CSV table of C-alpha atoms in Angstrom, one decimal:
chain,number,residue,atom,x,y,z
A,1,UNK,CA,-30.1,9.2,-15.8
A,2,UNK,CA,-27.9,6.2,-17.0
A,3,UNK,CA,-29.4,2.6,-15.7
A,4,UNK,CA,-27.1,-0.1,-14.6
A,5,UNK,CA,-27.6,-2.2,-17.3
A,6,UNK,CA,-27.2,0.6,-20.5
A,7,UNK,CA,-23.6,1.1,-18.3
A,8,UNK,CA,-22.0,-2.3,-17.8
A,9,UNK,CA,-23.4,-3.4,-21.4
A,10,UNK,CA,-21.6,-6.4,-22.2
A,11,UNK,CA,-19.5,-6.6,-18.3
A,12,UNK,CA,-19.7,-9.6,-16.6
A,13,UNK,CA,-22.7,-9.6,-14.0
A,14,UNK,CA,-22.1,-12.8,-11.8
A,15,UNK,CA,-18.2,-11.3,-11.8
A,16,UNK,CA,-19.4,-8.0,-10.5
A,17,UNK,CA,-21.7,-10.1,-7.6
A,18,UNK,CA,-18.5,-11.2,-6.6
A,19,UNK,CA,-17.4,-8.2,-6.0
A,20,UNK,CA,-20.0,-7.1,-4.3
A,21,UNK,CA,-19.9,-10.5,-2.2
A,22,UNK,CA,-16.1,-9.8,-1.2
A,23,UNK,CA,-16.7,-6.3,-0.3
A,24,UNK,CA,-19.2,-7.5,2.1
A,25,UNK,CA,-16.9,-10.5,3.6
A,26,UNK,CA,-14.8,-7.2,4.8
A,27,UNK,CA,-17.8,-5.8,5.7
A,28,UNK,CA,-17.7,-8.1,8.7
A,29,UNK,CA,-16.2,-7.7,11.8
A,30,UNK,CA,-12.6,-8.1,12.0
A,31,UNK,CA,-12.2,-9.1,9.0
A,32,UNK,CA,-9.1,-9.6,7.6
A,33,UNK,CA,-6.6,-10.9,4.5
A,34,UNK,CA,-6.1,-14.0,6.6
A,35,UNK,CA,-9.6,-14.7,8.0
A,36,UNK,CA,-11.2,-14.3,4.2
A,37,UNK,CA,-8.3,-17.2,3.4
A,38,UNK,CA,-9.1,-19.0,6.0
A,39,UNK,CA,-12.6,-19.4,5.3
A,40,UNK,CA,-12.2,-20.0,1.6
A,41,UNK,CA,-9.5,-22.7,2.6
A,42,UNK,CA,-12.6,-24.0,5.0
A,43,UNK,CA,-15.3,-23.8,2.0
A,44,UNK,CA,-13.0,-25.1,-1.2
A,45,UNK,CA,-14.4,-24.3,-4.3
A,46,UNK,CA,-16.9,-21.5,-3.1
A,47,UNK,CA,-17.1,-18.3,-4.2
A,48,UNK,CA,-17.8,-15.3,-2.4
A,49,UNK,CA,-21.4,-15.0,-3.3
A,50,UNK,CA,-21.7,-18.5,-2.1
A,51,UNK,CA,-20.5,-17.4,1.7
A,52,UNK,CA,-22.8,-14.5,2.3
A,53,UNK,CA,-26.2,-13.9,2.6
A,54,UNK,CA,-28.4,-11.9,-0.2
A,55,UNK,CA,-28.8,-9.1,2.2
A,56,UNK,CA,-24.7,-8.4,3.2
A,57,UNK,CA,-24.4,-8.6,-0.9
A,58,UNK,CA,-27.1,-5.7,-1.4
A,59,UNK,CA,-26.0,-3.8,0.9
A,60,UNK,CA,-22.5,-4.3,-0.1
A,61,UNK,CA,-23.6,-3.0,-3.8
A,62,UNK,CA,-25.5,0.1,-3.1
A,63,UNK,CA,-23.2,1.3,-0.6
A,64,UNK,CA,-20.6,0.7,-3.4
A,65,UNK,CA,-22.5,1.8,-6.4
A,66,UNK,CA,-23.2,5.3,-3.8
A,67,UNK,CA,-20.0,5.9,-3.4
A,68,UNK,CA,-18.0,5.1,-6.6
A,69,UNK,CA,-20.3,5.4,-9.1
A,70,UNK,CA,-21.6,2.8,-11.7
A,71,UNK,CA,-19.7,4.1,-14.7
A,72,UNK,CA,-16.5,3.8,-12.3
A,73,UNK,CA,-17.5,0.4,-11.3
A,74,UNK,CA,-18.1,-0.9,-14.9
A,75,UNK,CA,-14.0,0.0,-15.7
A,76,UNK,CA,-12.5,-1.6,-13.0
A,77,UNK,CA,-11.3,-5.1,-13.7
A,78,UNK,CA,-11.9,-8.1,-11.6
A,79,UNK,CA,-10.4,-11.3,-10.9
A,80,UNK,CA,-11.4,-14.0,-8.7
A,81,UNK,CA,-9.7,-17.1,-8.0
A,82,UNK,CA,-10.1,-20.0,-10.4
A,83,UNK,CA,-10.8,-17.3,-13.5
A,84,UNK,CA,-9.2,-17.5,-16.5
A,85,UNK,CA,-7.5,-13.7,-15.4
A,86,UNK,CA,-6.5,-15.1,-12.1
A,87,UNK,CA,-2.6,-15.5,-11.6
A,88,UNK,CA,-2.1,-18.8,-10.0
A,89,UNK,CA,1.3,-18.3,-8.8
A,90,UNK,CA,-0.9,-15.6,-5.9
A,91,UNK,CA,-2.0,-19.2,-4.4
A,92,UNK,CA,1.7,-19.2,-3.0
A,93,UNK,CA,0.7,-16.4,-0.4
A,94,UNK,CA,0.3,-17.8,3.2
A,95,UNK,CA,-3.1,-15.6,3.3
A,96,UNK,CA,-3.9,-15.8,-0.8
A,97,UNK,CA,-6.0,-13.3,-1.6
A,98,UNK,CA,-9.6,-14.6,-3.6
A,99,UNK,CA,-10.2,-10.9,-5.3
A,100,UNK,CA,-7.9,-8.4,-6.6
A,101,UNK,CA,-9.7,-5.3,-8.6
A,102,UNK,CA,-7.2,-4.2,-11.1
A,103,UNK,CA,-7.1,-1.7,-14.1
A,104,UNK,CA,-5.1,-2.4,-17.5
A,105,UNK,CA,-3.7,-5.5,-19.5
A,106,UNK,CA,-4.4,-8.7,-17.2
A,107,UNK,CA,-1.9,-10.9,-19.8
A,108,UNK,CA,1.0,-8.7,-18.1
A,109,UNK,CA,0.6,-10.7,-15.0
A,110,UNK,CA,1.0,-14.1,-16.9
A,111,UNK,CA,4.9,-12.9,-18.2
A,112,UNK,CA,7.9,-13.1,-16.7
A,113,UNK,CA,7.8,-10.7,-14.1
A,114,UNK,CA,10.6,-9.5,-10.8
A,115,UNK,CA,9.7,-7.2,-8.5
A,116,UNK,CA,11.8,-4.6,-7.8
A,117,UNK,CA,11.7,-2.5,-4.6
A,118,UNK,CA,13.6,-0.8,-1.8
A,119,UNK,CA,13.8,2.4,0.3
A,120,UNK,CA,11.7,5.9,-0.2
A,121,UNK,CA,14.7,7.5,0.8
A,122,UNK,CA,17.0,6.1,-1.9
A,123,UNK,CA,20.6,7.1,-2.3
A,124,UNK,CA,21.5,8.8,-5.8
A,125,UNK,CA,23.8,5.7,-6.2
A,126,UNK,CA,20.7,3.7,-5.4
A,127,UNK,CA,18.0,5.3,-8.3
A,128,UNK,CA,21.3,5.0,-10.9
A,129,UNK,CA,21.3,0.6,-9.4
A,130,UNK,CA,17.6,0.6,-9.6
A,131,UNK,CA,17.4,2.7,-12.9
A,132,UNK,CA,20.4,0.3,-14.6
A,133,UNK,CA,18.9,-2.9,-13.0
A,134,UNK,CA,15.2,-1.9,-14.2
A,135,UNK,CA,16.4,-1.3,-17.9
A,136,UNK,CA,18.3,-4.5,-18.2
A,137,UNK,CA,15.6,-6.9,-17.2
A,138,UNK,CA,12.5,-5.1,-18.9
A,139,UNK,CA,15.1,-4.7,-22.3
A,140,UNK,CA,15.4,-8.9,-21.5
A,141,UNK,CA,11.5,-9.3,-21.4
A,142,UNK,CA,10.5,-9.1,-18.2
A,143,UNK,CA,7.8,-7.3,-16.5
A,144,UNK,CA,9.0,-5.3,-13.4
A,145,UNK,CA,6.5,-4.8,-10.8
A,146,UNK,CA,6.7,-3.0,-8.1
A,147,UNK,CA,4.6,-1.0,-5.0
A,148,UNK,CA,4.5,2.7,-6.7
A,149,UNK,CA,5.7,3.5,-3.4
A,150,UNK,CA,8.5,7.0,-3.7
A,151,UNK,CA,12.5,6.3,-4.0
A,152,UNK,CA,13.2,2.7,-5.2
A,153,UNK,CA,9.9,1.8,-6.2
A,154,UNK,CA,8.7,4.6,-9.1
A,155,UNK,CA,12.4,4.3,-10.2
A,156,UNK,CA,11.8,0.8,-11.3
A,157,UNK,CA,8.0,1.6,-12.7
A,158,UNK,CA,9.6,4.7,-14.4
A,159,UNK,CA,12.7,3.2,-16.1
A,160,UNK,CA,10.4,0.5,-17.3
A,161,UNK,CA,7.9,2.8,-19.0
A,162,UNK,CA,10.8,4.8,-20.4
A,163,UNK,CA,12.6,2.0,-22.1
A,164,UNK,CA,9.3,0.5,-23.8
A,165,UNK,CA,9.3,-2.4,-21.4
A,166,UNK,CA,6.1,-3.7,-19.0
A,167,UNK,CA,5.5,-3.2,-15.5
A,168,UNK,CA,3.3,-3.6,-12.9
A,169,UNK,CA,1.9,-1.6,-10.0
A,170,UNK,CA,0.5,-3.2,-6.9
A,171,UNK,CA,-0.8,-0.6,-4.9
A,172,UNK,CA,-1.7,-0.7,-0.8
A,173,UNK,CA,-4.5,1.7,-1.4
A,174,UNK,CA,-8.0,1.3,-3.0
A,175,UNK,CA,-7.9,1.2,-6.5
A,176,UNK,CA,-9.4,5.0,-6.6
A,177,UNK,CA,-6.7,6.1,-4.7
A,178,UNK,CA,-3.9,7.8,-4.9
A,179,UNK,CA,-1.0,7.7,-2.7
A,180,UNK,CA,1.8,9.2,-2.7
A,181,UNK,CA,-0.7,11.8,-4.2
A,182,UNK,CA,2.6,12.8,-6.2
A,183,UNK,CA,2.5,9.6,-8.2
A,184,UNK,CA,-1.4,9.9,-9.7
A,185,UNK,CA,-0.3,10.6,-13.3
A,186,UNK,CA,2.1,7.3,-13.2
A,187,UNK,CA,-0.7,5.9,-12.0
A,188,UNK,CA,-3.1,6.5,-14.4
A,189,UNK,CA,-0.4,6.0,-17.0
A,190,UNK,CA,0.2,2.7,-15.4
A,191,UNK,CA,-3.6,1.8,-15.8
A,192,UNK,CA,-3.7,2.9,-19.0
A,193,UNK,CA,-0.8,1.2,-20.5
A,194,UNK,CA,0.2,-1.7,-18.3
A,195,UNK,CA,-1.3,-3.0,-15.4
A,196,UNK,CA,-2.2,-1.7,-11.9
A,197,UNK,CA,-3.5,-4.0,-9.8
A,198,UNK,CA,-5.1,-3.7,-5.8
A,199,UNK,CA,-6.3,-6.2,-3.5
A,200,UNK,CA,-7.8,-3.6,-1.1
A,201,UNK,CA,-11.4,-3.9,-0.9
A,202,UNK,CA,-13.2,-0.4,-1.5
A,203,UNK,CA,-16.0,0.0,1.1
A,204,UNK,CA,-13.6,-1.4,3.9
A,205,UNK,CA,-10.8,1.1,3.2
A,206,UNK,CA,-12.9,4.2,3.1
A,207,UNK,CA,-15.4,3.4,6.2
A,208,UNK,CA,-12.7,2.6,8.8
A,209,UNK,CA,-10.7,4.3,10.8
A,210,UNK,CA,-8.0,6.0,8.4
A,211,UNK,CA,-4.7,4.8,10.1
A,212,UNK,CA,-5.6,1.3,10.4
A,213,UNK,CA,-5.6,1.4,6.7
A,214,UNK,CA,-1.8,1.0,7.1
A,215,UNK,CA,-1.9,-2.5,7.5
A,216,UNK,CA,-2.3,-2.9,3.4
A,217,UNK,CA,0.7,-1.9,2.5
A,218,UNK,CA,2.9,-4.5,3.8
A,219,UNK,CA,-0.4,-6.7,3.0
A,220,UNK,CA,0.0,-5.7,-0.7
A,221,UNK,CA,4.0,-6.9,0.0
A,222,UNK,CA,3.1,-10.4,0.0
A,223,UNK,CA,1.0,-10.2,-3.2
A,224,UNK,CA,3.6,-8.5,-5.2
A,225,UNK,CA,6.0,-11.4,-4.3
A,226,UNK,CA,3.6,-14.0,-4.8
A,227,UNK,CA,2.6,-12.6,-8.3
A,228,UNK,CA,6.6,-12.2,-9.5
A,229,UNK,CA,9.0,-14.5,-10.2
A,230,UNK,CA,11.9,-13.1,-8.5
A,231,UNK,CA,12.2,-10.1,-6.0
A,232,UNK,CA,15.1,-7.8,-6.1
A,233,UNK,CA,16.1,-5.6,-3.5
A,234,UNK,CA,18.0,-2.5,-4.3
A,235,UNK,CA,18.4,-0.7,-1.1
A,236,UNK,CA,17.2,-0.8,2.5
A,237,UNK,CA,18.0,-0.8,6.3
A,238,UNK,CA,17.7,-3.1,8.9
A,239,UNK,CA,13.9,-1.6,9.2
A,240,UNK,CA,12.7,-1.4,5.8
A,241,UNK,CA,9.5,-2.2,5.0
A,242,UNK,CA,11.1,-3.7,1.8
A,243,UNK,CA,12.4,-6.4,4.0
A,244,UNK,CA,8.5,-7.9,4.7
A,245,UNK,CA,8.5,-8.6,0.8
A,246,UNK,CA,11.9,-10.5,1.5
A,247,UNK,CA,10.1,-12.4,4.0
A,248,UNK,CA,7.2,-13.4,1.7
A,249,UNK,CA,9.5,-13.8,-1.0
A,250,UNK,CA,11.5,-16.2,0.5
A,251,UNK,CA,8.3,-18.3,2.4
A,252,UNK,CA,6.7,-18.8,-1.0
A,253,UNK,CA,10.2,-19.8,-2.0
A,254,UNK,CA,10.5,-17.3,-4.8
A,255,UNK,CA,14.0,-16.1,-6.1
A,256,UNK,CA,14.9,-13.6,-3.9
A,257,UNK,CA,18.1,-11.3,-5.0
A,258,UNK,CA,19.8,-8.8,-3.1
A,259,UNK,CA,22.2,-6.6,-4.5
A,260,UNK,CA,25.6,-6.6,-3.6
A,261,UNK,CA,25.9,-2.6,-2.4
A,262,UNK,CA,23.3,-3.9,0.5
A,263,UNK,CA,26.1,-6.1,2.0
A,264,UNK,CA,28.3,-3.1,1.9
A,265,UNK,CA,26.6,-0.9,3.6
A,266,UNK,CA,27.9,-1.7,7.2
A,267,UNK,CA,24.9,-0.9,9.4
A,268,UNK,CA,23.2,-3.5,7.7
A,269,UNK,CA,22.4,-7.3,9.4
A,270,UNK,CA,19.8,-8.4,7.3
A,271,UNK,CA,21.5,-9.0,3.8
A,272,UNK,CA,23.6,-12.0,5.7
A,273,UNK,CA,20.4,-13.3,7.2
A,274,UNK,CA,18.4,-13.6,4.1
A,275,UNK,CA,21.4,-15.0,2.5
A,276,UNK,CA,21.6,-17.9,4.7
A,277,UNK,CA,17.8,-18.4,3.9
A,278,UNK,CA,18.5,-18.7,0.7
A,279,UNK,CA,18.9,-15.0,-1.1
A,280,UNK,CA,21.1,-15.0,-3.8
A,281,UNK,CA,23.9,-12.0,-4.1
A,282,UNK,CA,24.1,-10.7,-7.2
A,283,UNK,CA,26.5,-7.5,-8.7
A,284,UNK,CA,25.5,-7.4,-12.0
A,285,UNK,CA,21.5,-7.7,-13.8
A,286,UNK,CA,23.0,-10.8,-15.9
A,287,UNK,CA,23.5,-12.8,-13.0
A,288,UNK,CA,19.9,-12.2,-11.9
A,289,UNK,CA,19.1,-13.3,-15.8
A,290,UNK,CA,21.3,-16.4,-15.8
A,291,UNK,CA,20.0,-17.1,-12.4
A,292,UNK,CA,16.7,-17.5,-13.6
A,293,UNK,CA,16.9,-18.7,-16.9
A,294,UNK,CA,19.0,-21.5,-14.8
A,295,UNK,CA,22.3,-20.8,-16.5
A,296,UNK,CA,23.8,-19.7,-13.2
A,297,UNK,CA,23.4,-21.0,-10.1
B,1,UNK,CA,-8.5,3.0,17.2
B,2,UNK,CA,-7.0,3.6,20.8
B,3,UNK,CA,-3.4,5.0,20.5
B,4,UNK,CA,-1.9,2.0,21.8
B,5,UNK,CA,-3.3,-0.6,19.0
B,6,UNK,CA,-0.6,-1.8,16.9
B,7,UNK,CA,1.4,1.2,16.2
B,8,UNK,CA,4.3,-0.6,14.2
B,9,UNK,CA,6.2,2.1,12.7
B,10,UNK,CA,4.2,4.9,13.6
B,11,UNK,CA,4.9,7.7,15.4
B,12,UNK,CA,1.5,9.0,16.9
B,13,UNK,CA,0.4,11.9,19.0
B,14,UNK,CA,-2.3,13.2,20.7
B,15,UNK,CA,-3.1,16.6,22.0
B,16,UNK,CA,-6.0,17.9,24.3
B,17,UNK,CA,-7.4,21.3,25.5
B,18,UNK,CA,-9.5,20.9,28.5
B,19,UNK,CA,-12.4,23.3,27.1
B,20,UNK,CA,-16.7,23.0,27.2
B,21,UNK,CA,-16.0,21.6,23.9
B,22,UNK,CA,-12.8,19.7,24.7
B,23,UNK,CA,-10.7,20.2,21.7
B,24,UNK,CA,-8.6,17.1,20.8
B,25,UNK,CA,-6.6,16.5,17.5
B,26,UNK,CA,-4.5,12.8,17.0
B,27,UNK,CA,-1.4,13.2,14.3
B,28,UNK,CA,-0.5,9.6,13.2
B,29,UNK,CA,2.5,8.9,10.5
B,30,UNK,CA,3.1,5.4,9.4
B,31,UNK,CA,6.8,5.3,7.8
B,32,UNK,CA,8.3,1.8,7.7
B,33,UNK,CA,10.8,3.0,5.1
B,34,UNK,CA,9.1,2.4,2.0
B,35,UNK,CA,5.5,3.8,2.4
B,36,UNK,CA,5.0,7.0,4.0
B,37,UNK,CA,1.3,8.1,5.3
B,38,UNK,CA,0.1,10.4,7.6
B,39,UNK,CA,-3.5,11.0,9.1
B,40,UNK,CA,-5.1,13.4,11.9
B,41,UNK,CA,-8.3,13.1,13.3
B,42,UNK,CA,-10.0,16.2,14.8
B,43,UNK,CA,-12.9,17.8,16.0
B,44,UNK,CA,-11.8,21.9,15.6
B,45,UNK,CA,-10.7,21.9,12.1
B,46,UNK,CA,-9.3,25.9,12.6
B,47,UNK,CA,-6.8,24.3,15.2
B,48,UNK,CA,-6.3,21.1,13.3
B,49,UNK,CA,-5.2,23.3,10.5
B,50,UNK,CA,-3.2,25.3,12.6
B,51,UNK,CA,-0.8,22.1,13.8
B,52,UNK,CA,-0.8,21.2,10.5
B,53,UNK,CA,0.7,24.3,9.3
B,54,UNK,CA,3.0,24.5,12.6
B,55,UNK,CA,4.3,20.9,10.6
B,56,UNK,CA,4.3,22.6,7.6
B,57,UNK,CA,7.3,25.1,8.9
B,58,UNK,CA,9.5,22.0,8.8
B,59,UNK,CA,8.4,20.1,5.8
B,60,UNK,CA,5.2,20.6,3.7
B,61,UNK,CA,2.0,18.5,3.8
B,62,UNK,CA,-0.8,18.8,2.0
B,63,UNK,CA,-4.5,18.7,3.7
B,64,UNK,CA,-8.2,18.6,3.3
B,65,UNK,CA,-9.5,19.1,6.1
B,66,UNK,CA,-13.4,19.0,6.9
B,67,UNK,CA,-15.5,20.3,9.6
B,68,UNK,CA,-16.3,18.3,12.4
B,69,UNK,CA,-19.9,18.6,13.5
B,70,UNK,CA,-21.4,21.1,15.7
B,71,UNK,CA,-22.1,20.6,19.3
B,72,UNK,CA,-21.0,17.1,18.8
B,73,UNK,CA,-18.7,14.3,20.1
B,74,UNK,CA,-17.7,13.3,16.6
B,75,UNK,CA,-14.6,13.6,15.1
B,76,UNK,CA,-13.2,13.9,11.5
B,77,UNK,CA,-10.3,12.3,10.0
B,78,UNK,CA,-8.5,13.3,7.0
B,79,UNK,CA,-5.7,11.4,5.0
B,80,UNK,CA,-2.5,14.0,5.1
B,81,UNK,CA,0.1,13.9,2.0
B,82,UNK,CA,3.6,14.5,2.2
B,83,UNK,CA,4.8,16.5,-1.5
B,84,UNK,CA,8.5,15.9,-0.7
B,85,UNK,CA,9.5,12.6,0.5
B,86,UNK,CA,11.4,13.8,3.8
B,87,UNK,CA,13.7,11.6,5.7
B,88,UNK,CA,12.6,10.4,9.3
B,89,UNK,CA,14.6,12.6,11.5
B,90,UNK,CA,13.0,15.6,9.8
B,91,UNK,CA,9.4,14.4,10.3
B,92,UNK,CA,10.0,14.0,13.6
B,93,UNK,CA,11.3,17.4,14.0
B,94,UNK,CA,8.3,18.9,12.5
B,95,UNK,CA,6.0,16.6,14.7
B,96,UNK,CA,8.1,18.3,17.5
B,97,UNK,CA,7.7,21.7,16.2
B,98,UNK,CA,3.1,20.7,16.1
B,99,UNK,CA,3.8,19.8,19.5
B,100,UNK,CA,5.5,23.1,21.0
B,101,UNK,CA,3.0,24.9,18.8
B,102,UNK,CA,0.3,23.2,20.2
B,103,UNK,CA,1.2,23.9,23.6
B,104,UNK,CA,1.5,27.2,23.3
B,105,UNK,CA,-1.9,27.1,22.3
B,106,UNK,CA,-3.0,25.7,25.7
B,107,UNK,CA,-2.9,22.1,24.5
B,108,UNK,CA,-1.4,19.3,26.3
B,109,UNK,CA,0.3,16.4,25.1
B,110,UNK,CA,-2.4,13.4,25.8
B,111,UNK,CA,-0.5,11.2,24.3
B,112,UNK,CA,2.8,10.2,22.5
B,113,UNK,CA,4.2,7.1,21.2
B,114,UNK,CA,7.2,6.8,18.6
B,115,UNK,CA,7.7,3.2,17.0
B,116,UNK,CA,10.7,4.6,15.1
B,117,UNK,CA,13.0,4.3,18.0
C-alpha cells in the first residue's frame, strides 16, 4: 500500500490543504461561484484554509482522497489566487474564482490567448470560419482557448493542435470528467500537451444532484473570457449559450469580435446589440490581429 | 431538485406508474446551444433502460445505469451521453417518442416542462 507522503514526494502540501479547504467551502450549503467571492472579497488576503475549520478541511480530504485516489490527486495542478501560477487577468470576473485545478503547462495561460467559441450545431461554412480563423491566430502566436464543448468549440482546440500552435481547454465539468464523452482523447491530449484547466470543485460536482451540475458550464463561460485576451464568436443564435461568454467578455471589458457571417444571418438580433456595446465586426483574422496589436482600430 | 427549479434551457420530464412500488423516472436535457447534457434519475432501472432505448429509436445515447435499491424510496441518477451531436428539434422528438413509449407502459406524464420554446 503506497502512503501519502511516498506519493506526493516533492508536491506542494499547504497547496494541496487548499484544496482540500475549497472543496469544503462548496461543501456548505448553497454554496456557490459568487458566495465563495463574496466571502473572499469580505476576508482580503485569506486563504481558504484560513475560512474553514480543521474539521470541514478533514473531512473534505478523505472524502476526496476516497473517491479520486492519492496518486490522482498528486497529478492534478493547483492554483490559487495570489500564486505565482495564478492568472491575474481571472480577477476581472464579477464572481473570480480563488481555485482552479488544472492539468498541463500553466505558462500557456500567461500568452496571448482569444477564445474562440460558438454553436454545437455548427454550419460546414461555420467549422471552415472557425478552422481558417483558428489557424491564423495560433500560426500569429496566440493561444486559442476554448470550452471543448462539440461544433465550434473542438474545431478551434483541434485546428490549433494540428497546426503546432497552443490552446486551452476550460472545461464545465470536474477535472476527471469527461463530457462530451466523445471528446476524452482531445482531452487527455489537451492535458498532456497544453493546458486543461477546471474551476469545478470535485466533491461538489459528484455529491449533488446531477442536473444542477449544469449551472458550470455557463459558470466556466465567464472564466474562459476573463482568462483571454479577446473572444471571438464564430456562429450562434439569438439563444446561444456562446452569447453568456459575450456578456462576460464585454463586462470585464475584454475584446470581444464577432464575425461578420453572424450579422448576415437574418434571424439574428444579438450581433447589433453587442455591437453597440462595444463588439468589434471583423471579416477577416488580420483585423482581429491588427485590432489587438492596436494597429486597427 | 423539484422540476420547477431553474430549468433554463432544459427540457425536463417526469413519468409515474401508480404501483406498491410507485415507479418514477425524471429525463432532464440541458442544451443552451453550445453544451449539450442529459441526466435521468430512477428507481426501476429495467424501465429506466427501457425509455432510454425508446430515445434511442430517434437518436442514440449512451447509459450506465445502476440499480436503485430494494424496497426503498431512493432513487439513482445517471449522467446520459449523446454520441452524435443532434440538433434540438430531433431531441425533442425522441423525448416525444420516451414519452408515448412510456405510456404505453402504463406511465403517466407527472410532469413536463420545455425551456426551449
Amino acid at each position: 500500500m503506497t502512503n501519502e507522503s511516498s506519493i506526493i514526494k516533492g508536491a506542494d502540501y499547504a497547496l494541496l490543504d487548499e484544496a482540500y479547504s475549497y472543496e469544503a467551502l462548496w461543501l456548505r450549503e448553497k454554496a456557490s461561484f459568487k458566495s465563495i467571492a463574496s466571502l473572499f472579497q469580505s476576508n482580503p488576503g485569506k486563504r481558504p484554509s484560513d475560512l474553514v475549520t480543521e474539521y470541514e478541511r478533514n473531512k473534505a480530504k478523505n472524502e476526496l482522497v476516497g473517491k479520486l485516489s492519492m496518486e490522482f490527486i498528486s497529478k492534478i495542478g493547483i492554483s490559487i489566487n495570489q500564486s505565482k501560477s495564478y492568472p491575474t487577468q481571472l480577477r476581472s470576473a464579477v464572481n473570480p474564482i480563488e481555485l482552479f485545478y488544472y492539468k498541463g503547462n500553466i505558462e500557456l495561460a500567461k500568452s496571448r490567448t482569444i477564445a474562440i467559441i460558438g454553436s454545437r450545431k455548427v454550419s460546414e461554412e461555420g467549422k471552415q470560419r472557425a478552422h481558417r480563423v483558428a489557424k491564423v491566430l495560433c500560426q500569429s502566436g496566440f493561444t486559442i482557448v476554448s470550452g471543448l464543448a462539440e461544433g465550434v468549440d473542438v474545431h478551434a482546440h483541434l485546428t490549433a493542435m494540428k497546426y503546432s500552435g497552443n490552446t486551452i481547454a476550460v472545461i464545465g465539468t470536474s477535472l476527471d470528467t469527461f463530457y462530451p464523452k466523445q471528446h476524452k482523447k482531445i482531452q487527455e491530449q489537451i492535458a498532456a500537451q497544453h493546458l486543461l484547466i477546471s474551476q469545478v470543485p470535485f466533491l461538489r460536482y459528484h455529491n449533488q444532484d446531477f442536473r444542477v451540475n449544469r449551472h458550470f458550464f455557463p459558470e466556466r463561460n465567464a472564466t474562459m473570457s476573463a482568462l483571454s485576451e479577446a473572444t471571438l464568436i464564430v456562429e450562434a443564435n439569438d439563444r446561444s449559450g456562446t452569447l453568456t461568454q459575450a456578456k462576460h467578455a464585454i463586462k470585464q471589458n475584454r475584446k470581444l469580435f464577432i464575425l461578420n457571417n453572424c450579422f448576415e444571418e437574418k434571424a439574428n438580433s444579438w450581433p447589433w446589440k453587442y455591437l453597440e456595446l462595444g463588439a468589434v465586426r471583423v471579416k477577416e483574422p488580420s483585423d482581429i490581429i491588427d485590432n489587438l496589436n492596436g494597429t486597427r482600430k | 431538485m423539484a422540476i420547477n427549479d431553474s430549468n433554463i434551457d432544459c427540457y425536463t420530464v417526469e413519468v409515474e406508474k401508480k404501483t406498491p412500488d410507485s415507479s418514477k423516472i425524471t429525463f432532464s436535457v440541458y442544451d443552451d446551444n453550445r453544451d449539450l447534457a442529459a441526466f435521468i434519475e430512477h428507481n426501476n432501472k429495467a424501465d429506466a433502460e427501457e425509455a432510454l432505448a425508446a430515445f434511442s429509436t430517434v437518436t442514440p445515447l449512451a447509459f450506465s445505469l445502476s440499480e436503485a435499491e430494494e424496497n426503498s424510496l431512493s432513487s439513482e441518477q445517471a449522467y446520459l451521453h449523446f454520441p452524435e451531436n443532434p440538433s434540438r428539434q430531433v431531441i425533442e422528438q425522441a423525448i416525444n417518442t420516451l414519452l408515448e413509449h412510456m405510456e404505453s407502459k402504463g406511465y403517466s406524464i407527472t410532469a413536463r416542462r420545455n425551456d426551449w420554446q
